[in-house]
Amino acid sequence: MELREINTFLHVAKLRSFSKAAVQLGYTQAAVTIQIHNLEHELGVHLFDRIGKQTTLTHQGSVFYEYATSVMRELAQARDTLANPQELTGHLCIGTIESVCASILPKLLRTYHKLHPKVTVRIIIDSPGAILEKMNNNLVDIAYFLDRQVYDTKWEKVLEQPEKVCFVASSRHPLASRQELELDEIIDLPFISTERDASYRYLLEQYLAARGKEIRPFLEIGNTEFIINQLRHNLGISLLPEFTIQKDLEQGILTALQVKDFQLKVWRQILYHRDKWVSREMSSFLELAVKDGNSMEN
């Protein structure tokens, strides 16, 4: 049994396609077929069912998949440790959403860079669903986003904290001094919104639709800091995670509007794929991120 055959098997299993695995590995499709055939012959089992255009693992294939993943993960970790036991010099790709990127990651990445100045970090900003899809295709190492709680056995979740989302306006706004507002009063005001793929915007629209209501923003933009700046100048209201405006709330620049019977909560989550080998670069970042995330709760 050769390591390249195990590696080819894992690619076919993940991509569910002999042809796609061949392209990704730089082999011919015939070479992939031969390697899988050799592996099946040595193991004495049938690893894949190929019915029409569908390629799926058999029961024996699923059992072998767990062992194969473990073997390749341990081998990669051994190579990494032996290659450079002290200094981290690799790459790290983090998938996140704009509000987390603007409010949480800057401080976190400054600390990480100070500890590991030779690690190259790449940030991909997208919607939670798109980030998970990229991670499923091994294009992202770690996902850090806000959304409803994600439940899937293929994700390893290292942080899950509830986050309050609130309507916010300038402390000079006419409604800022009101103790309690009706939802209709809010949605009829000039509203600045995040883009539609933002999880909390989507949840707000669902919440309103269930009550036969809707909100019509006069401005849509994916930049959280831009929205906050407009609010500081008393140009409308918005809906934002509370952690993005915490300093402005403490300084009395912005205020969270109290809306009767309205409560919207999302979850700040950090995950990675369970089949992903956790490099030292990943491990160090996860340790810092979890520590930082728990301190935010406190």
mmCIF file of C-alpha atoms in Angstrom:
data_model
loop_
_atom_site.group_PDB
_atom_site.id
_atom_site.type_symbol
_atom_site.label_atom_id
_atom_site.label_comp_id
_atom_site.label_asym_id
_atom_site.label_seq_id
_atom_site.Cartn_x
_atom_site.Cartn_y
_atom_site.Cartn_z
ATOM 1 C CA MET A 1 0.000 0.000 0.000
ATOM 2 C CA GLU A 2 1.506 3.314 -1.074
ATOM 3 C CA LEU A 3 0.896 6.728 0.445
ATOM 4 C CA ARG A 4 0.067 8.164 -2.961
ATOM 5 C CA GLU A 5 -2.734 5.595 -3.307
ATOM 6 C CA ILE A 6 -4.126 6.600 0.078
ATOM 7 C CA ASN A 7 -3.887 10.264 -0.915
ATOM 8 C CA THR A 8 -5.660 9.567 -4.202
ATOM 9 C CA PHE A 9 -8.386 7.637 -2.366
ATOM 10 C CA LEU A 10 -8.999 10.611 -0.040
ATOM 11 C CA HIS A 11 -9.247 13.027 -2.959
ATOM 12 C CA VAL A 12 -11.769 10.823 -4.787
ATOM 13 C CA ALA A 13 -13.791 10.422 -1.574
ATOM 14 C CA LYS A 14 -13.879 14.174 -0.871
ATOM 15 C CA LEU A 15 -14.601 15.236 -4.442
ATOM 16 C CA ARG A 16 -16.863 12.241 -5.169
ATOM 17 C CA SER A 17 -15.351 12.059 -8.606
ATOM 18 C CA PHE A 18 -12.461 10.176 -10.225
ATOM 19 C CA SER A 19 -12.092 12.838 -12.922
ATOM 20 C CA LYS A 20 -12.065 15.793 -10.492
ATOM 21 C CA ALA A 21 -9.522 14.012 -8.289
ATOM 22 C CA ALA A 22 -7.336 13.416 -11.354
ATOM 23 C CA VAL A 23 -7.404 17.114 -12.264
ATOM 24 C CA GLN A 24 -6.611 18.237 -8.720
ATOM 25 C CA LEU A 25 -3.759 15.740 -8.357
ATOM 26 C CA GLY A 26 -2.349 16.244 -11.840
ATOM 27 C CA TYR A 27 -2.908 12.619 -12.853
ATOM 28 C CA THR A 28 -4.761 11.081 -15.751
ATOM 29 C CA GLN A 29 -8.135 9.589 -14.883
ATOM 30 C CA ALA A 30 -6.735 6.174 -15.849
ATOM 31 C CA ALA A 31 -3.922 6.577 -13.298
ATOM 32 C CA VAL A 32 -6.459 7.379 -10.562
ATOM 33 C CA THR A 33 -8.532 4.332 -11.514
ATOM 34 C CA ILE A 34 -5.462 2.072 -11.386
ATOM 35 C CA GLN A 35 -4.412 3.382 -7.967
ATOM 36 C CA ILE A 36 -7.866 2.833 -6.499
ATOM 37 C CA HIS A 37 -8.006 -0.639 -8.083
ATOM 38 C CA ASN A 38 -4.628 -1.512 -6.531
ATOM 39 C CA LEU A 39 -5.795 -0.276 -3.148
ATOM 40 C CA GLU A 40 -9.030 -2.275 -3.350
ATOM 41 C CA HIS A 41 -7.098 -5.393 -4.407
ATOM 42 C CA GLU A 42 -4.697 -5.105 -1.464
ATOM 43 C CA LEU A 43 -7.469 -4.425 1.049
ATOM 44 C CA GLY A 44 -9.743 -7.044 -0.447
ATOM 45 C CA VAL A 45 -12.775 -4.760 -0.384
ATOM 46 C CA HIS A 46 -14.760 -2.540 -2.744
ATOM 47 C CA LEU A 47 -14.198 1.101 -1.742
ATOM 48 C CA PHE A 48 -16.493 2.980 -4.128
ATOM 49 C CA ASP A 49 -19.845 2.523 -5.800
ATOM 50 C CA ARG A 50 -19.937 4.133 -9.259
ATOM 51 C CA ILE A 51 -23.532 4.307 -10.436
ATOM 52 C CA GLY A 52 -24.062 6.580 -13.403
ATOM 53 C CA LYS A 53 -22.249 9.822 -12.654
ATOM 54 C CA GLN A 54 -22.391 9.291 -8.900
ATOM 55 C CA THR A 55 -19.291 8.136 -6.988
ATOM 56 C CA THR A 56 -19.911 7.277 -3.343
ATOM 57 C CA LEU A 57 -18.082 5.398 -0.608
ATOM 58 C CA THR A 58 -19.204 1.891 0.252
ATOM 59 C CA HIS A 59 -19.495 0.928 3.907
ATOM 60 C CA GLN A 60 -15.979 -0.525 3.798
ATOM 61 C CA GLY A 61 -14.824 2.634 2.033
ATOM 62 C CA SER A 62 -16.242 4.802 4.829
ATOM 63 C CA VAL A 63 -14.430 2.733 7.459
ATOM 64 C CA PHE A 64 -11.148 2.973 5.555
ATOM 65 C CA TYR A 65 -11.676 6.728 5.065
ATOM 66 C CA GLU A 66 -11.387 7.345 8.823
ATOM 67 C CA TYR A 67 -8.116 5.428 9.033
ATOM 68 C CA ALA A 68 -6.707 6.978 5.852
ATOM 69 C CA THR A 69 -7.477 10.491 7.095
ATOM 70 C CA SER A 70 -5.749 9.768 10.389
ATOM 71 C CA VAL A 71 -2.662 8.344 8.640
ATOM 72 C CA MET A 72 -2.230 11.355 6.342
ATOM 73 C CA ARG A 73 -2.862 13.831 9.158
ATOM 74 C CA GLU A 74 -0.245 12.224 11.391
ATOM 75 C CA LEU A 75 2.261 12.036 8.537
ATOM 76 C CA ALA A 76 1.790 15.721 7.676
ATOM 77 C CA GLN A 77 2.177 16.694 11.306
ATOM 78 C CA ALA A 78 5.374 14.672 11.627
ATOM 79 C CA ARG A 79 6.831 16.285 8.503
ATOM 80 C CA ASP A 80 5.956 19.752 9.754
ATOM 81 C CA THR A 81 7.457 19.183 13.186
ATOM 82 C CA LEU A 82 10.679 17.722 11.821
ATOM 83 C CA ALA A 83 11.073 20.398 9.154
ATOM 84 C CA ASN A 84 11.051 23.296 11.623
ATOM 85 C CA PRO A 85 10.564 22.409 15.286
ATOM 86 C CA GLN A 86 10.792 26.002 16.536
ATOM 87 C CA GLU A 87 9.732 28.833 14.238
ATOM 88 C CA LEU A 88 6.417 28.919 12.385
ATOM 89 C CA THR A 89 6.858 29.937 8.758
ATOM 90 C CA GLY A 90 3.827 28.488 6.975
ATOM 91 C CA HIS A 91 0.548 29.838 5.649
ATOM 92 C CA LEU A 92 -2.867 30.378 7.217
ATOM 93 C CA CYS A 93 -6.140 31.192 5.454
ATOM 94 C CA ILE A 94 -9.031 32.527 7.517
ATOM 95 C CA GLY A 95 -12.563 32.840 6.180
ATOM 96 C CA THR A 96 -14.656 35.467 7.937
ATOM 97 C CA ILE A 97 -17.428 38.023 7.570
ATOM 98 C CA GLU A 98 -16.911 41.760 7.288
ATOM 99 C CA SER A 99 -18.070 42.712 10.804
ATOM 100 C CA VAL A 100 -15.721 40.189 12.454
ATOM 101 C CA CYS A 101 -12.887 41.280 10.172
ATOM 102 C CA ALA A 102 -13.396 44.930 11.090
ATOM 103 C CA SER A 103 -13.963 44.549 14.832
ATOM 104 C CA ILE A 104 -12.269 41.395 16.132
ATOM 105 C CA LEU A 105 -9.496 40.290 13.791
ATOM 106 C CA PRO A 106 -7.263 43.411 13.787
ATOM 107 C CA LYS A 107 -6.204 43.046 17.436
ATOM 108 C CA LEU A 108 -6.073 39.253 17.172
ATOM 109 C CA LEU A 109 -3.864 39.342 14.081
ATOM 110 C CA ARG A 110 -1.514 41.913 15.614
ATOM 111 C CA THR A 111 -0.914 39.548 18.512
ATOM 112 C CA TYR A 112 -0.516 36.576 16.182
ATOM 113 C CA HIS A 113 1.938 38.429 13.944
ATOM 114 C CA LYS A 114 3.995 39.488 16.948
ATOM 115 C CA LEU A 115 4.296 35.840 17.998
ATOM 116 C CA HIS A 116 4.805 34.420 14.501
ATOM 117 C CA PRO A 117 6.108 37.166 12.179
ATOM 118 C CA LYS A 118 7.051 34.736 9.386
ATOM 119 C CA VAL A 119 3.579 33.196 8.983
ATOM 120 C CA THR A 120 1.699 34.442 5.916
ATOM 121 C CA VAL A 121 -1.970 35.094 6.697
ATOM 122 C CA ARG A 122 -4.690 35.423 4.081
ATOM 123 C CA ILE A 123 -8.191 36.705 4.879
ATOM 124 C CA ILE A 124 -11.215 35.803 2.752
ATOM 125 C CA ILE A 125 -14.401 37.799 3.431
ATOM 126 C CA ASP A 126 -17.692 36.229 2.385
ATOM 127 C CA SER A 127 -21.048 35.048 3.702
ATOM 128 C CA PRO A 128 -21.082 32.209 6.291
ATOM 129 C CA GLY A 129 -22.453 29.735 3.749
ATOM 130 C CA ALA A 130 -19.811 30.602 1.171
ATOM 131 C CA ILE A 131 -17.040 30.357 3.774
ATOM 132 C CA LEU A 132 -18.164 26.876 4.824
ATOM 133 C CA GLU A 133 -18.268 25.788 1.189
ATOM 134 C CA LYS A 134 -14.714 27.064 0.694
ATOM 135 C CA MET A 135 -13.608 25.233 3.812
ATOM 136 C CA ASN A 136 -15.281 22.078 2.544
ATOM 137 C CA ASN A 137 -13.112 22.404 -0.585
ATOM 138 C CA ASN A 138 -9.982 23.019 1.507
ATOM 139 C CA LEU A 139 -9.688 26.632 0.335
ATOM 140 C CA VAL A 140 -10.013 27.986 3.881
ATOM 141 C CA ASP A 141 -8.289 26.667 7.009
ATOM 142 C CA ILE A 142 -10.418 28.293 9.697
ATOM 143 C CA ALA A 143 -13.870 29.899 9.616
ATOM 144 C CA TYR A 144 -14.768 32.739 12.007
ATOM 145 C CA PHE A 145 -18.242 34.207 11.534
ATOM 146 C CA LEU A 146 -21.626 35.158 12.985
ATOM 147 C CA ASP A 147 -24.683 33.109 12.138
ATOM 148 C CA ARG A 148 -27.280 30.787 13.534
ATOM 149 C CA GLN A 149 -25.710 27.841 15.334
ATOM 150 C CA VAL A 150 -24.091 25.498 12.821
ATOM 151 C CA TYR A 151 -24.624 21.779 13.392
ATOM 152 C CA ASP A 152 -22.693 19.341 11.214
ATOM 153 C CA THR A 153 -20.420 16.497 12.262
ATOM 154 C CA LYS A 154 -17.873 17.416 9.602
ATOM 155 C CA TRP A 155 -17.033 20.667 11.399
ATOM 156 C CA GLU A 156 -14.896 20.880 14.524
ATOM 157 C CA LYS A 157 -16.218 23.812 16.541
ATOM 158 C CA VAL A 158 -13.781 25.427 18.981
ATOM 159 C CA LEU A 159 -15.804 28.506 19.930
ATOM 160 C CA GLU A 160 -19.520 29.231 20.106
ATOM 161 C CA GLN A 161 -20.644 32.397 21.887
ATOM 162 C CA PRO A 162 -24.037 34.127 21.684
ATOM 163 C CA GLU A 163 -23.921 37.706 20.446
ATOM 164 C CA LYS A 164 -26.623 40.327 20.833
ATOM 165 C CA VAL A 165 -27.701 42.188 17.713
ATOM 166 C CA CYS A 166 -29.402 45.540 18.249
ATOM 167 C CA PHE A 167 -30.841 48.550 16.496
ATOM 168 C CA VAL A 168 -28.406 51.413 16.931
ATOM 169 C CA ALA A 169 -28.404 55.167 16.327
ATOM 170 C CA SER A 170 -26.524 58.286 17.290
ATOM 171 C CA SER A 171 -27.018 59.389 20.899
ATOM 172 C CA ARG A 172 -28.295 62.636 19.305
ATOM 173 C CA HIS A 173 -31.060 60.819 17.435
ATOM 174 C CA PRO A 174 -34.607 61.915 18.427
ATOM 175 C CA LEU A 175 -35.443 58.376 19.570
ATOM 176 C CA ALA A 176 -32.266 57.854 21.588
ATOM 177 C CA SER A 177 -33.846 58.994 24.869
ATOM 178 C CA ARG A 178 -36.961 56.832 24.518
ATOM 179 C CA GLN A 179 -37.126 53.915 26.954
ATOM 180 C CA GLU A 180 -39.110 51.628 24.676
ATOM 181 C CA LEU A 181 -39.965 51.784 20.996
ATOM 182 C CA GLU A 182 -42.392 49.940 18.773
ATOM 183 C CA LEU A 183 -40.901 47.970 15.896
ATOM 184 C CA ASP A 184 -42.985 49.925 13.369
ATOM 185 C CA GLU A 185 -41.330 53.151 14.530
ATOM 186 C CA ILE A 186 -37.924 51.696 13.721
ATOM 187 C CA ILE A 187 -38.551 50.188 10.308
ATOM 188 C CA ASP A 188 -40.147 53.368 8.980
ATOM 189 C CA LEU A 189 -37.018 55.428 9.718
ATOM 190 C CA PRO A 190 -34.101 56.004 7.309
ATOM 191 C CA PHE A 191 -32.178 52.751 7.580
ATOM 192 C CA ILE A 192 -28.583 51.838 6.702
ATOM 193 C CA SER A 193 -28.145 48.134 6.157
ATOM 194 C CA THR A 194 -25.443 45.598 5.605
ATOM 195 C CA GLU A 195 -25.607 43.624 2.371
ATOM 196 C CA ARG A 196 -28.174 40.878 1.989
ATOM 197 C CA ASP A 197 -25.745 38.012 2.579
ATOM 198 C CA ALA A 198 -24.969 39.239 6.126
ATOM 199 C CA SER A 199 -26.455 36.700 8.535
ATOM 200 C CA TYR A 200 -28.082 39.220 10.871
ATOM 201 C CA ARG A 201 -29.651 41.121 7.965
ATOM 202 C CA TYR A 202 -31.144 37.850 6.730
ATOM 203 C CA LEU A 203 -32.436 36.985 10.207
ATOM 204 C CA LEU A 204 -34.006 40.458 10.539
ATOM 205 C CA GLU A 205 -35.783 40.077 7.213
ATOM 206 C CA GLN A 206 -37.086 36.658 8.285
ATOM 207 C CA TYR A 207 -38.240 38.109 11.606
ATOM 208 C CA LEU A 208 -40.103 40.946 9.869
ATOM 209 C CA ALA A 209 -41.572 38.721 7.126
ATOM 210 C CA ALA A 210 -43.089 36.457 9.780
ATOM 211 C CA ARG A 211 -44.965 39.532 11.017
ATOM 212 C CA GLY A 212 -45.951 40.774 7.577
ATOM 213 C CA LYS A 213 -43.443 43.625 7.685
ATOM 214 C CA GLU A 214 -40.362 44.631 5.749
ATOM 215 C CA ILE A 215 -37.552 47.136 5.900
ATOM 216 C CA ARG A 216 -36.358 49.234 2.969
ATOM 217 C CA PRO A 217 -32.843 50.601 3.506
ATOM 218 C CA PHE A 218 -31.867 53.844 1.823
ATOM 219 C CA LEU A 219 -28.252 52.619 1.865
ATOM 220 C CA GLU A 220 -26.742 49.145 1.625
ATOM 221 C CA ILE A 221 -23.033 48.523 2.113
ATOM 222 C CA GLY A 222 -20.850 45.655 3.278
ATOM 223 C CA ASN A 223 -18.448 47.859 5.257
ATOM 224 C CA THR A 224 -19.368 47.882 8.954
ATOM 225 C CA GLU A 225 -17.018 50.729 9.832
ATOM 226 C CA PHE A 226 -18.622 52.889 7.124
ATOM 227 C CA ILE A 227 -22.064 52.232 8.611
ATOM 228 C CA ILE A 228 -20.859 53.064 12.127
ATOM 229 C CA ASN A 229 -19.314 56.294 10.871
ATOM 230 C CA GLN A 230 -22.604 57.328 9.270
ATOM 231 C CA LEU A 231 -24.427 56.599 12.524
ATOM 232 C CA ARG A 232 -21.934 58.762 14.425
ATOM 233 C CA HIS A 233 -22.989 61.598 12.147
ATOM 234 C CA ASN A 234 -26.653 60.901 12.936
ATOM 235 C CA LEU A 235 -27.457 59.721 9.415
ATOM 236 C CA GLY A 236 -30.123 57.090 10.112
ATOM 237 C CA ILE A 237 -30.206 53.885 12.155
ATOM 238 C CA SER A 238 -28.902 50.376 11.603
ATOM 239 C CA LEU A 239 -28.875 46.832 12.974
ATOM 240 C CA LEU A 240 -25.444 45.658 14.113
ATOM 241 C CA PRO A 241 -23.817 43.142 16.449
ATOM 242 C CA GLU A 242 -23.293 44.849 19.783
ATOM 243 C CA PHE A 243 -19.577 44.026 19.907
ATOM 244 C CA THR A 244 -18.948 46.142 16.775
ATOM 245 C CA ILE A 245 -20.192 49.301 18.526
ATOM 246 C CA GLN A 246 -19.150 48.575 22.117
ATOM 247 C CA LYS A 247 -16.646 51.441 22.375
ATOM 248 C CA ASP A 248 -19.115 53.937 20.891
ATOM 249 C CA LEU A 249 -21.776 52.800 23.360
ATOM 250 C CA GLU A 250 -19.381 53.174 26.300
ATOM 251 C CA GLN A 251 -18.349 56.647 25.128
ATOM 252 C CA GLY A 252 -21.957 57.727 24.652
ATOM 253 C CA ILE A 253 -21.502 58.398 20.934
ATOM 254 C CA LEU A 254 -24.039 55.779 19.861
ATOM 255 C CA THR A 255 -26.969 54.231 21.660
ATOM 256 C CA ALA A 256 -28.729 50.885 21.409
ATOM 257 C CA LEU A 257 -32.429 51.510 20.784
ATOM 258 C CA GLN A 258 -34.774 49.585 23.044
ATOM 259 C CA VAL A 259 -37.447 47.958 20.891
ATOM 260 C CA LYS A 260 -40.432 46.269 22.517
ATOM 261 C CA ASP A 261 -40.593 42.477 22.139
ATOM 262 C CA PHE A 262 -37.581 42.417 19.832
ATOM 263 C CA GLN A 263 -34.654 40.127 20.464
ATOM 264 C CA LEU A 264 -32.301 38.842 17.816
ATOM 265 C CA LYS A 265 -29.304 36.719 18.667
ATOM 266 C CA VAL A 266 -26.590 35.241 16.518
ATOM 267 C CA TRP A 267 -23.656 33.055 17.446
ATOM 268 C CA ARG A 268 -19.989 33.897 17.057
ATOM 269 C CA GLN A 269 -18.374 30.669 15.900
ATOM 270 C CA ILE A 270 -14.920 29.362 15.021
ATOM 271 C CA LEU A 271 -14.691 26.069 13.136
ATOM 272 C CA TYR A 272 -12.490 23.967 10.922
ATOM 273 C CA HIS A 273 -13.051 20.802 8.911
ATOM 274 C CA ARG A 274 -12.738 17.613 10.957
ATOM 275 C CA ASP A 275 -10.597 16.049 8.211
ATOM 276 C CA LYS A 276 -8.227 19.006 8.157
ATOM 277 C CA TRP A 277 -4.784 18.434 9.560
ATOM 278 C CA VAL A 278 -4.333 21.098 12.231
ATOM 279 C CA SER A 279 -0.961 22.651 11.463
ATOM 280 C CA ARG A 280 1.009 24.472 14.121
ATOM 281 C CA GLU A 281 0.030 27.728 12.409
ATOM 282 C CA MET A 282 -3.639 26.804 12.780
ATOM 283 C CA SER A 283 -3.225 25.531 16.326
ATOM 284 C CA SER A 284 -1.561 28.727 17.507
ATOM 285 C CA PHE A 285 -4.209 30.932 15.910
ATOM 286 C CA LEU A 286 -7.064 28.829 17.319
ATOM 287 C CA GLU A 287 -5.585 29.053 20.805
ATOM 288 C CA LEU A 288 -5.363 32.845 20.584
ATOM 289 C CA ALA A 289 -8.814 33.221 19.003
ATOM 290 C CA VAL A 290 -10.554 31.075 21.615
ATOM 291 C CA LYS A 291 -8.824 32.934 24.452
ATOM 292 C CA ASP A 292 -9.810 36.269 22.892
ATOM 293 C CA GLY A 293 -13.348 35.064 22.221
ATOM 294 C CA ASN A 294 -13.868 33.925 25.806
ATOM 295 C CA SER A 295 -12.511 37.217 27.142
ATOM 296 C CA MET A 296 -15.072 39.105 25.028
ATOM 297 C CA GLU A 297 -17.836 37.190 26.800
ATOM 298 C CA ASN A 298 -16.444 38.140 30.180
#
